[in-house]
């Protein structure tokens, strides 16, 4: 059941502020993870090729 109790402006503002800070923190963590991934992404194709050649000839 929905809470219909009147809320004060300060309480609503603090709740919205908390949600905004959480959203910014999540976006910052995702940007950091993406930049770390992109810094090593150049190694993905060469490693995949080496593994492919190994599996093709030695298995």
Short mmCIF file of C-alpha atoms in Angstrom, two decimals, residues 33-53:
data_model
loop_
_atom_site.label_atom_id
_atom_site.label_comp_id
_atom_site.label_asym_id
_atom_site.label_seq_id
_atom_site.Cartn_x
_atom_site.Cartn_y
_atom_site.Cartn_z
CA UNK A 33 35.57 0.39 -15.06
CA UNK A 34 35.14 1.27 -18.74
CA UNK A 35 38.41 3.19 -18.87
CA UNK A 36 40.27 0.32 -17.19
CA UNK A 37 38.71 -2.14 -19.64
CA UNK A 38 39.61 0.03 -22.63
CA UNK A 39 43.22 0.32 -21.44
CA UNK A 40 43.63 -3.47 -21.78
CA UNK A 41 41.15 -4.07 -24.62
CA UNK A 42 43.96 -4.06 -27.17
CA UNK A 43 45.20 -7.35 -25.72
CA UNK A 44 41.93 -9.22 -26.32
CA UNK A 45 42.37 -9.97 -30.04
CA UNK A 46 46.05 -11.06 -29.86
CA UNK A 47 45.33 -13.36 -26.90
CA UNK A 48 42.29 -14.79 -28.68
CA UNK A 49 44.39 -15.49 -31.79
CA UNK A 50 47.11 -17.20 -29.76
CA UNK A 51 44.53 -19.33 -27.95
CA UNK A 52 42.83 -20.20 -31.24
CA UNK A 53 46.11 -21.31 -32.82
#
